[in-house]
Amino acid sequence: MNSEAKRVEEKWLSAWGENWVLEGCANCNGIFVLPPEKVSQRCPICGQAALAEMNPADNRPIYTQPPELVVRFRAQENALRSNVAKFARSLWLAPTDLNENTLLGRLQPVYLPMWLVDVQVQGEWQAEMGFDYEIVSHREQYRQNNWQTERVKETRVRWEQRVGRLNRQYDNRAAPALEEQAEVEGKIGRFQLQEQKPFHPGDLTGAIVHLPNRPPEDAWNDARVVLQSSVAQDCCEACEADHTRGFKWSPHFANQQWTQMLLPLYTSYYLDDDNRAQMVLLHGQTGQLHGVRRASMKRARRIAAIIAVVTAVFLVLTLALILLGYTVTEEAFAWAGLVGVLTVGVGGTAVLPLLYAWYVNTFQSPK
Ligand SMILES: [Zn+2]
């Protein structure tokens, strides 16, 4: 790295914190900024490789600034603890590495990026605006030998065509900055973006920050959808209407400013039979957990082997009793039959742990 590049790197990294480092994952291509005490650890997103320091002159991230807003971690420690414990106990024949304390010990706070865009919107719009009104009618009913009149109130909507011009500044409309955003939210639930606060460097203590992998051009389509619903809502309010439908507009966008918001996620992992990390995600606001459940085929085989040994003992006993039946007393045949049935019963259960582990690992259900 030449000294000029090094200086540029240090300049933008120092905005994150003292001695912060840029690192990347060779497996999932995630790019992270992290404090010096967190360097070179296992990738907190995929868990399949150690993070390696990157040369920011060659691999300058899409966006390098610290965030404007942050959604802070607020999941209660006992909620995290109990969700992790429940997950660890939900699996029979779990790999030895899958236990509550290991998962909690490896819990890593990670911030996921979200784009925020400020934009000036100008243009014409048209829509049908709906206004609620009430009508009162009377219904006659024959009850208890009498005609009775009942007043019925009904709300209806009057629709009117409206057109208008719009010129307005919209700030901080959010759009995903990670390709994986929808997948993560599908697993642990949506983030409550309304809990956003202005960013302070102290918010980053102990955390690793995932940098965006989705450029603003891609995120813009999502931001436009969010903007359109904000604009439709504003037009509805301006008309003092109760509903909107058929909203159409021909907008012109100017002065786009892109900044970021960070979203809180905890990640942890356990190692399965093949020493492969299986990731466990916890929502930083709600504590909701998602983890892939992998049973240990090794433990299943061990238990099956123990059952097989017990079965063999029963089998020998059965044969001995049959022999006794021929040589000493015929009563032994009855005992041989009983022990024989037991042998078949015990032997049959040997396949259960194997079947269970196979079933979990093939159709493992996200918990
Ligand atoms: Zn990775």
XYZ file of C-alpha atoms and ligand atoms in Angstrom:
368
model
C 0.000 0.000 0.000
C 1.534 3.355 -0.901
C 1.635 6.098 1.690
C -0.956 8.241 -0.108
C -3.520 5.398 -0.120
C -2.706 4.621 3.483
C -3.366 8.240 4.451
C -6.734 8.273 2.647
C -7.682 5.011 4.359
C -6.771 6.258 7.799
C -8.699 9.425 7.169
C -12.075 7.808 6.502
C -11.581 5.001 8.999
C -10.685 7.426 11.778
C -14.181 8.899 11.451
C -15.472 5.551 12.781
C -13.140 5.279 15.733
C -9.519 5.169 16.758
C -7.534 2.469 14.914
C -10.623 1.032 13.248
C -9.912 -1.481 10.517
C -11.493 -2.435 7.178
C -11.908 -6.194 6.781
C -13.636 -8.503 4.328
C -14.940 -12.064 4.213
C -13.665 -14.195 1.331
C -16.700 -16.488 1.605
C -19.711 -14.125 1.632
C -17.877 -11.035 0.323
C -19.135 -9.014 3.291
C -17.159 -5.865 4.060
C -16.911 -4.637 7.626
C -15.427 -1.833 9.678
C -14.487 -2.912 13.149
C -12.567 -1.812 16.219
C -8.995 -3.128 16.646
C -9.971 -5.604 19.397
C -12.319 -7.408 16.981
C -9.959 -7.956 14.048
C -9.534 -11.261 12.197
C -12.382 -13.033 13.947
C -14.799 -15.423 12.253
C -17.148 -13.645 9.806
C -20.185 -12.644 11.910
C -22.569 -13.083 8.957
C -21.692 -16.408 7.294
C -19.278 -17.845 9.890
C -17.373 -19.733 7.186
C -14.116 -17.753 7.056
C -11.977 -15.476 9.195
C -12.175 -11.800 8.289
C -9.060 -10.524 6.540
C -7.765 -6.990 6.424
C -8.469 -5.210 3.149
C -6.595 -2.590 1.262
C -9.058 0.276 0.936
C -7.138 1.785 -1.961
C -7.986 -1.281 -4.091
C -11.352 -2.101 -2.524
C -12.908 1.191 -1.586
C -16.381 0.432 -0.179
C -19.498 1.940 -1.789
C -19.954 4.153 1.234
C -17.454 4.944 3.942
C -19.055 7.532 6.228
C -20.280 6.859 9.746
C -24.094 6.741 9.868
C -26.475 9.621 10.353
C -28.952 7.592 12.407
C -28.865 4.412 14.426
C -31.484 2.025 15.747
C -29.985 0.957 19.057
C -29.780 -2.495 20.600
C -32.532 -2.805 23.160
C -33.331 -6.530 23.428
C -33.337 -7.449 27.132
C -30.507 -9.672 28.263
C -32.868 -12.189 29.870
C -34.920 -12.393 26.650
C -31.745 -13.163 24.672
C -30.687 -15.671 27.319
C -34.023 -17.490 27.378
C -34.349 -17.578 23.563
C -30.834 -18.997 23.252
C -31.537 -21.563 25.995
C -34.809 -22.583 24.329
C -33.045 -23.008 20.984
C -30.186 -25.036 22.483
C -32.632 -27.339 24.275
C -34.974 -27.716 21.301
C -32.765 -30.320 19.717
C -32.248 -33.931 20.795
C -28.803 -35.232 19.757
C -27.422 -31.695 19.424
C -23.741 -31.393 18.523
C -21.668 -30.925 21.718
C -20.823 -27.361 20.642
C -24.500 -26.406 20.602
C -25.216 -25.271 24.126
C -26.494 -22.160 25.820
C -23.187 -20.927 27.245
C -21.192 -21.344 24.048
C -23.841 -19.518 22.011
C -24.054 -16.681 24.546
C -20.261 -16.430 24.809
C -20.019 -15.984 21.036
C -22.799 -13.402 20.789
C -21.527 -10.589 18.551
C -23.390 -7.284 18.070
C -23.429 -6.435 14.347
C -24.881 -3.339 12.745
C -26.522 -3.774 9.345
C -26.621 -0.782 7.005
C -29.737 0.855 5.619
C -29.719 3.673 3.097
C -31.359 6.991 3.892
C -32.058 9.357 1.042
C -32.937 13.048 1.152
C -34.545 14.282 -2.044
C -36.361 17.262 -3.475
C -39.561 16.112 -5.242
C -41.368 18.225 -7.823
C -44.188 17.332 -10.191
C -47.846 16.951 -11.001
C -50.082 14.412 -9.369
C -53.625 13.180 -9.748
C -55.701 10.855 -7.629
C -59.171 10.060 -6.459
C -59.688 11.334 -2.943
C -62.258 9.672 -0.738
C -64.306 11.557 1.850
C -66.256 9.713 4.520
C -69.851 10.692 5.155
C -72.580 9.182 7.222
C -76.098 8.347 6.189
C -78.874 7.577 8.574
C -81.688 5.290 7.521
C -84.553 3.676 9.359
C -85.373 0.022 9.399
C -88.768 -1.308 10.401
C -88.881 -4.573 12.263
C -91.831 -6.556 13.539
C -91.006 -7.652 17.068
C -93.146 -8.613 20.061
C -96.390 -8.020 18.126
C -95.249 -4.537 17.250
C -93.575 -2.641 14.446
C -90.381 -1.063 15.762
C -88.222 1.520 14.033
C -84.489 1.232 14.279
C -82.046 4.006 13.326
C -79.151 2.636 11.246
C -75.984 4.699 10.756
C -73.775 3.821 7.828
C -70.435 5.297 6.693
C -69.959 5.751 2.968
C -67.155 7.214 0.884
C -67.602 9.976 -1.676
C -64.830 9.873 -4.315
C -63.646 13.033 -6.081
C -60.980 13.451 -8.732
C -58.202 15.845 -7.627
C -55.052 17.116 -9.323
C -52.212 19.162 -7.924
C -48.605 20.252 -8.048
C -46.021 19.208 -5.546
C -42.703 20.744 -4.574
C -41.373 19.350 -1.387
C -38.242 18.132 0.365
C -38.323 14.570 1.746
C -35.642 13.528 4.204
C -34.358 10.166 5.380
C -36.517 7.796 3.339
C -35.102 4.334 4.037
C -34.099 1.603 1.569
C -32.122 -1.627 2.109
C -28.358 -1.298 1.689
C -27.720 -5.060 1.851
C -28.794 -7.698 -0.664
C -29.496 -9.984 2.325
C -31.787 -7.540 4.157
C -35.082 -9.213 3.162
C -33.686 -12.660 3.993
C -32.548 -11.532 7.470
C -35.892 -9.842 8.197
C -37.692 -12.947 6.924
C -35.893 -14.951 9.606
C -36.045 -12.705 12.678
C -38.754 -10.158 11.841
C -38.793 -6.576 10.620
C -36.724 -3.835 12.229
C -38.656 -1.032 13.922
C -37.169 1.886 12.002
C -39.172 4.461 13.951
C -36.835 3.877 16.925
C -34.043 5.672 15.021
C -31.855 8.116 16.962
C -29.043 10.439 15.898
C -25.781 8.524 15.801
C -23.142 8.866 18.527
C -19.759 7.103 18.274
C -20.512 5.435 21.645
C -23.264 3.416 19.911
C -20.553 1.347 18.217
C -18.924 -0.008 21.381
C -18.187 -3.716 20.930
C -19.935 -3.849 17.556
C -18.885 -4.775 14.041
C -20.403 -2.685 11.250
C -21.437 -4.296 7.971
C -20.906 -1.893 5.060
C -23.449 -1.778 2.198
C -23.169 -4.156 -0.735
C -26.052 -2.625 -2.618
C -25.307 0.637 -4.441
C -27.692 3.627 -4.151
C -28.777 3.107 -7.791
C -30.246 -0.280 -6.823
C -31.744 1.003 -3.578
C -33.346 3.950 -5.370
C -36.190 1.808 -6.775
C -37.163 0.823 -3.224
C -36.782 4.392 -1.983
C -39.060 5.597 -4.807
C -41.834 3.243 -3.669
C -41.501 4.548 -0.089
C -41.488 8.143 -1.409
C -44.596 7.580 -3.506
C -46.560 6.375 -0.509
C -45.326 9.366 1.555
C -46.337 11.745 -1.230
C -49.758 10.089 -1.664
C -50.265 10.368 2.096
C -49.290 14.067 2.059
C -51.641 14.818 -0.879
C -54.433 13.022 0.967
C -53.805 15.165 4.062
C -53.594 18.353 1.974
C -57.050 17.575 0.506
C -58.327 16.703 4.001
C -59.498 13.435 2.496
C -59.867 10.127 4.318
C -58.730 7.788 1.514
C -56.728 7.864 -1.715
C -56.895 5.626 -4.753
C -55.499 5.615 -8.271
C -52.576 7.857 -7.326
C -50.551 8.886 -10.391
C -47.631 11.284 -10.570
C -44.916 12.505 -12.895
C -42.169 13.376 -10.443
C -38.842 15.063 -10.938
C -36.226 14.304 -8.313
C -33.339 16.602 -7.452
C -30.549 16.940 -4.890
C -30.378 13.330 -3.776
C -28.278 12.964 -0.612
C -27.452 9.463 0.543
C -26.573 8.717 4.154
C -26.962 5.699 6.387
C -28.802 4.249 9.300
C -27.585 1.202 11.246
C -29.820 -1.664 12.372
C -29.009 -3.878 15.381
C -28.418 -7.623 14.992
C -26.724 -10.188 17.225
C -25.070 -13.172 15.620
C -23.629 -16.316 17.149
C -22.771 -19.791 15.901
C -22.137 -23.390 16.853
C -19.986 -25.993 15.119
C -21.719 -29.050 13.701
C -20.275 -32.569 13.273
C -18.239 -31.439 10.277
C -16.813 -28.449 12.192
C -18.902 -26.145 10.028
C -20.295 -23.015 11.695
C -24.093 -22.892 11.832
C -25.269 -19.330 12.330
C -27.749 -18.156 14.930
C -29.275 -14.686 14.497
C -31.035 -12.617 17.146
C -33.014 -9.444 16.502
C -31.320 -6.540 18.302
C -34.649 -4.981 19.263
C -36.925 -7.925 20.008
C -34.426 -10.719 20.725
C -36.242 -13.015 18.266
C -33.961 -15.898 17.327
C -33.363 -17.814 14.125
C -30.946 -20.686 13.933
C -30.372 -23.654 11.686
C -30.807 -26.879 13.651
C -28.283 -29.604 12.897
C -28.369 -32.838 14.862
C -25.186 -34.789 15.469
C -25.084 -37.947 13.333
C -22.015 -39.012 15.372
C -24.052 -39.024 18.604
C -26.906 -40.801 16.816
C -24.527 -43.552 15.667
C -23.068 -43.891 19.174
C -26.523 -44.371 20.693
C -27.494 -46.797 17.911
C -24.320 -48.793 18.636
C -25.142 -49.002 22.369
C -28.643 -50.250 21.523
C -27.129 -52.805 19.139
C -24.889 -54.164 21.933
C -27.888 -54.464 24.292
C -29.811 -56.234 21.494
C -26.944 -58.694 21.014
C -26.984 -59.504 24.745
C -30.735 -60.183 24.565
C -30.223 -62.349 21.484
C -27.599 -64.487 23.229
C -29.956 -64.825 26.189
C -32.792 -65.927 23.890
C -30.615 -68.571 22.245
C -29.429 -69.807 25.651
C -33.045 -70.150 26.828
C -33.978 -72.115 23.682
C -31.063 -74.444 24.330
C -32.215 -74.811 27.929
C -35.704 -75.647 26.637
C -34.375 -78.595 24.636
C -32.056 -79.886 27.335
C -33.470 -79.124 30.791
C -37.039 -77.908 31.017
C -39.654 -76.985 28.410
C -40.651 -74.043 30.597
C -37.576 -72.237 29.209
C -39.273 -71.994 25.778
C -41.845 -69.584 27.216
C -39.045 -67.410 28.621
C -37.195 -67.594 25.330
C -40.305 -66.305 23.535
C -40.637 -63.397 25.948
C -36.964 -62.394 25.725
C -37.118 -62.871 21.935
C -39.924 -60.328 21.659
C -37.894 -57.933 23.832
C -34.864 -58.441 21.567
C -36.837 -57.475 18.480
C -38.355 -54.456 20.319
C -35.029 -53.130 21.604
C -33.291 -53.835 18.280
C -35.967 -51.894 16.417
C -35.305 -48.717 18.458
C -31.690 -48.619 17.233
C -32.818 -46.945 14.023
C -34.676 -44.161 15.874
C -31.693 -41.875 16.684
C -30.385 -42.334 13.134
C -33.792 -41.568 11.634
C -34.216 -38.524 13.905
C -30.806 -37.040 13.040
C -31.387 -37.662 9.350
C -34.843 -36.099 9.518
C -33.664 -32.966 11.378
C -30.683 -32.437 9.104
C -32.721 -32.938 5.940
C -35.888 -31.066 6.847
C -34.522 -28.934 9.706
C -37.106 -26.425 10.741
C -35.964 -22.891 11.526
C -36.625 -22.101 15.186
Zn -18.790 -14.139 5.551
